[in-house]
Amino acid sequence: MRIVTRLLALVGLVLLAACTKPVHNAAESEVAAARYQAGEPYEIVLFNVVNNERGSGEHSALMINAPSQRVLFDPAGSWTHPLSPEVNDVHYGFDDNQLFRYTYYHARRTHHVRIQHLQVAPETAEYILRLAQQEGPVPDAFCAKSIAHILQQVPEFAWIESSFYPNALSDQFATIPGVVEENVYSDAEPTERQ
């Protein structure tokens, strides 16, 4: 019986490992060189990639503009760029060019991007940045859940309910006073999506 239990545990570990994306860990020197400070306003920005046909949210990400730097937490995301080194789903050097690239990597004929801005206190932004750095790497399908987990650790967002669904997270986020929302659509279907 012990042998069967051990074999089942081993098979479970192998299957779990097969279901995760590769972990990206850029060198510390790359991260330091890419550091980008956008300045005020300090904010968090929630992205929701929405399927135009079904209306379902298919991916969530969180941009954090803190006094120390602006980063993108893209849990279990597929976007990469050589100018934004990644460590455990946090992309550094996330300047306006990278923001544009990221947005239009996702906005295409089949999907649009729901973007929700919320200004926060500088210390809140720094705290959320630290939480994001500790959260990853995130397994596939846990993007919205991981962002909700981060926000739940911030006193003013502790009420946010955990969900696997990006739309559920965006809809909750939309109820926070001060959230400014935009939707980005594109008819383009670039051949190289970076």
mmCIF file with all atom_site columns, C-alpha atoms in Angstrom, residues 72-146:
data_model
loop_
_atom_site.group_PDB
_atom_site.id
_atom_site.type_symbol
_atom_site.label_atom_id
_atom_site.label_alt_id
_atom_site.label_comp_id
_atom_site.label_asym_id
_atom_site.label_entity_id
_atom_site.label_seq_id
_atom_site.pdbx_PDB_ins_code
_atom_site.Cartn_x
_atom_site.Cartn_y
_atom_site.Cartn_z
_atom_site.occupancy
_atom_site.B_iso_or_equiv
_atom_site.pdbx_formal_charge
_atom_site.auth_seq_id
_atom_site.auth_comp_id
_atom_site.auth_asym_id
_atom_site.auth_atom_id
_atom_site.pdbx_PDB_model_num
ATOM 1  C CA . LEU A 1 72  ? 3.998   44.739 -14.736 1.00 0.00 ? 72  LEU A CA 1
ATOM 2  C CA . PHE A 1 73  ? 2.863   41.681 -12.803 1.00 0.00 ? 73  PHE A CA 1
ATOM 3  C CA . ASP A 1 74  ? 1.736   39.341 -15.606 1.00 0.00 ? 74  ASP A CA 1
ATOM 4  C CA . PRO A 1 75  ? 0.889   36.108 -13.792 1.00 0.00 ? 75  PRO A CA 1
ATOM 5  C CA . ALA A 1 76  ? 1.158   33.052 -16.049 1.00 0.00 ? 76  ALA A CA 1
ATOM 6  C CA . GLY A 1 77  ? 1.294   35.440 -19.006 1.00 0.00 ? 77  GLY A CA 1
ATOM 7  C CA . SER A 1 78  ? 2.868   34.783 -22.382 1.00 0.00 ? 78  SER A CA 1
ATOM 8  C CA . TRP A 1 79  ? 4.147   38.300 -23.162 1.00 0.00 ? 79  TRP A CA 1
ATOM 9  C CA . THR A 1 80  ? 7.888   38.819 -23.173 1.00 0.00 ? 80  THR A CA 1
ATOM 10 C CA . HIS A 1 81  ? 10.207  41.524 -24.456 1.00 0.00 ? 81  HIS A CA 1
ATOM 11 C CA . PRO A 1 82  ? 14.005  41.809 -24.261 1.00 0.00 ? 82  PRO A CA 1
ATOM 12 C CA . LEU A 1 83  ? 13.766  45.331 -22.812 1.00 0.00 ? 83  LEU A CA 1
ATOM 13 C CA . SER A 1 84  ? 11.546  44.123 -19.939 1.00 0.00 ? 84  SER A CA 1
ATOM 14 C CA . PRO A 1 85  ? 13.471  41.476 -18.037 1.00 0.00 ? 85  PRO A CA 1
ATOM 15 C CA . GLU A 1 86  ? 11.230  39.136 -16.080 1.00 0.00 ? 86  GLU A CA 1
ATOM 16 C CA . VAL A 1 87  ? 11.605  37.569 -12.674 1.00 0.00 ? 87  VAL A CA 1
ATOM 17 C CA . ASN A 1 88  ? 8.797   35.283 -11.499 1.00 0.00 ? 88  ASN A CA 1
ATOM 18 C CA . ASP A 1 89  ? 6.090   36.955 -13.638 1.00 0.00 ? 89  ASP A CA 1
ATOM 19 C CA . VAL A 1 90  ? 7.182   40.515 -12.773 1.00 0.00 ? 90  VAL A CA 1
ATOM 20 C CA . HIS A 1 91  ? 8.396   42.493 -15.807 1.00 0.00 ? 91  HIS A CA 1
ATOM 21 C CA . TYR A 1 92  ? 10.788  45.364 -15.104 1.00 0.00 ? 92  TYR A CA 1
ATOM 22 C CA . GLY A 1 93  ? 11.549  48.406 -17.262 1.00 0.00 ? 93  GLY A CA 1
ATOM 23 C CA . PHE A 1 94  ? 7.851   48.781 -17.982 1.00 0.00 ? 94  PHE A CA 1
ATOM 24 C CA . ASP A 1 95  ? 7.957   52.208 -19.625 1.00 0.00 ? 95  ASP A CA 1
ATOM 25 C CA . ASP A 1 96  ? 5.326   53.708 -21.951 1.00 0.00 ? 96  ASP A CA 1
ATOM 26 C CA . ASN A 1 97  ? 6.695   51.824 -24.973 1.00 0.00 ? 97  ASN A CA 1
ATOM 27 C CA . GLN A 1 98  ? 6.370   48.523 -23.117 1.00 0.00 ? 98  GLN A CA 1
ATOM 28 C CA . LEU A 1 99  ? 2.883   49.471 -21.956 1.00 0.00 ? 99  LEU A CA 1
ATOM 29 C CA . PHE A 1 100 ? 1.906   50.074 -25.593 1.00 0.00 ? 100 PHE A CA 1
ATOM 30 C CA . ARG A 1 101 ? 3.491   46.790 -26.698 1.00 0.00 ? 101 ARG A CA 1
ATOM 31 C CA . TYR A 1 102 ? 1.766   44.860 -23.934 1.00 0.00 ? 102 TYR A CA 1
ATOM 32 C CA . THR A 1 103 ? -1.644  46.397 -24.622 1.00 0.00 ? 103 THR A CA 1
ATOM 33 C CA . TYR A 1 104 ? -1.493  45.781 -28.374 1.00 0.00 ? 104 TYR A CA 1
ATOM 34 C CA . TYR A 1 105 ? -0.041  42.317 -27.918 1.00 0.00 ? 105 TYR A CA 1
ATOM 35 C CA . HIS A 1 106 ? -3.461  41.477 -26.491 1.00 0.00 ? 106 HIS A CA 1
ATOM 36 C CA . ALA A 1 107 ? -5.812  43.888 -28.333 1.00 0.00 ? 107 ALA A CA 1
ATOM 37 C CA . ARG A 1 108 ? -6.645  42.351 -31.706 1.00 0.00 ? 108 ARG A CA 1
ATOM 38 C CA . ARG A 1 109 ? -9.622  41.373 -33.853 1.00 0.00 ? 109 ARG A CA 1
ATOM 39 C CA . THR A 1 110 ? -10.687 38.668 -31.427 1.00 0.00 ? 110 THR A CA 1
ATOM 40 C CA . HIS A 1 111 ? -9.968  40.419 -28.094 1.00 0.00 ? 111 HIS A CA 1
ATOM 41 C CA . HIS A 1 112 ? -10.032 43.834 -26.472 1.00 0.00 ? 112 HIS A CA 1
ATOM 42 C CA . VAL A 1 113 ? -8.346  45.009 -23.288 1.00 0.00 ? 113 VAL A CA 1
ATOM 43 C CA . ARG A 1 114 ? -10.305 46.423 -20.367 1.00 0.00 ? 114 ARG A CA 1
ATOM 44 C CA . ILE A 1 115 ? -7.918  48.710 -18.475 1.00 0.00 ? 115 ILE A CA 1
ATOM 45 C CA . GLN A 1 116 ? -8.782  50.070 -15.017 1.00 0.00 ? 116 GLN A CA 1
ATOM 46 C CA . HIS A 1 117 ? -6.628  52.755 -13.353 1.00 0.00 ? 117 HIS A CA 1
ATOM 47 C CA . LEU A 1 118 ? -6.717  53.454 -9.629  1.00 0.00 ? 118 LEU A CA 1
ATOM 48 C CA . GLN A 1 119 ? -4.515  56.060 -7.952  1.00 0.00 ? 119 GLN A CA 1
ATOM 49 C CA . VAL A 1 120 ? -3.148  54.899 -4.610  1.00 0.00 ? 120 VAL A CA 1
ATOM 50 C CA . ALA A 1 121 ? -0.908  56.304 -1.907  1.00 0.00 ? 121 ALA A CA 1
ATOM 51 C CA . PRO A 1 122 ? 2.828   55.940 -2.620  1.00 0.00 ? 122 PRO A CA 1
ATOM 52 C CA . GLU A 1 123 ? 3.306   53.555 0.314   1.00 0.00 ? 123 GLU A CA 1
ATOM 53 C CA . THR A 1 124 ? 0.371   51.423 -0.899  1.00 0.00 ? 124 THR A CA 1
ATOM 54 C CA . ALA A 1 125 ? 1.918   51.164 -4.353  1.00 0.00 ? 125 ALA A CA 1
ATOM 55 C CA . GLU A 1 126 ? 5.255   50.101 -2.848  1.00 0.00 ? 126 GLU A CA 1
ATOM 56 C CA . TYR A 1 127 ? 3.534   47.493 -0.680  1.00 0.00 ? 127 TYR A CA 1
ATOM 57 C CA . ILE A 1 128 ? 1.644   46.047 -3.670  1.00 0.00 ? 128 ILE A CA 1
ATOM 58 C CA . LEU A 1 129 ? 4.907   45.971 -5.645  1.00 0.00 ? 129 LEU A CA 1
ATOM 59 C CA . ARG A 1 130 ? 6.577   43.937 -2.890  1.00 0.00 ? 130 ARG A CA 1
ATOM 60 C CA . LEU A 1 131 ? 3.601   41.567 -2.733  1.00 0.00 ? 131 LEU A CA 1
ATOM 61 C CA . ALA A 1 132 ? 3.743   41.031 -6.495  1.00 0.00 ? 132 ALA A CA 1
ATOM 62 C CA . GLN A 1 133 ? 7.449   40.247 -6.313  1.00 0.00 ? 133 GLN A CA 1
ATOM 63 C CA . GLN A 1 134 ? 6.696   37.602 -3.675  1.00 0.00 ? 134 GLN A CA 1
ATOM 64 C CA . GLU A 1 135 ? 3.670   36.085 -5.459  1.00 0.00 ? 135 GLU A CA 1
ATOM 65 C CA . GLY A 1 136 ? 5.204   34.517 -8.564  1.00 0.00 ? 136 GLY A CA 1
ATOM 66 C CA . PRO A 1 137 ? 5.762   32.403 -10.437 1.00 0.00 ? 137 PRO A CA 1
ATOM 67 C CA . VAL A 1 138 ? 2.070   31.735 -10.951 1.00 0.00 ? 138 VAL A CA 1
ATOM 68 C CA . PRO A 1 139 ? 0.682   28.530 -12.507 1.00 0.00 ? 139 PRO A CA 1
ATOM 69 C CA . ASP A 1 140 ? -1.497  28.654 -15.618 1.00 0.00 ? 140 ASP A CA 1
ATOM 70 C CA . ALA A 1 141 ? -5.120  29.730 -15.073 1.00 0.00 ? 141 ALA A CA 1
ATOM 71 C CA . PHE A 1 142 ? -4.287  31.424 -11.726 1.00 0.00 ? 142 PHE A CA 1
ATOM 72 C CA . CYS A 1 143 ? -3.822  34.962 -13.106 1.00 0.00 ? 143 CYS A CA 1
ATOM 73 C CA . ALA A 1 144 ? -6.952  36.567 -11.608 1.00 0.00 ? 144 ALA A CA 1
ATOM 74 C CA . LYS A 1 145 ? -6.698  34.501 -8.428  1.00 0.00 ? 145 LYS A CA 1
ATOM 75 C CA . SER A 1 146 ? -3.089  35.592 -7.813  1.00 0.00 ? 146 SER A CA 1
#
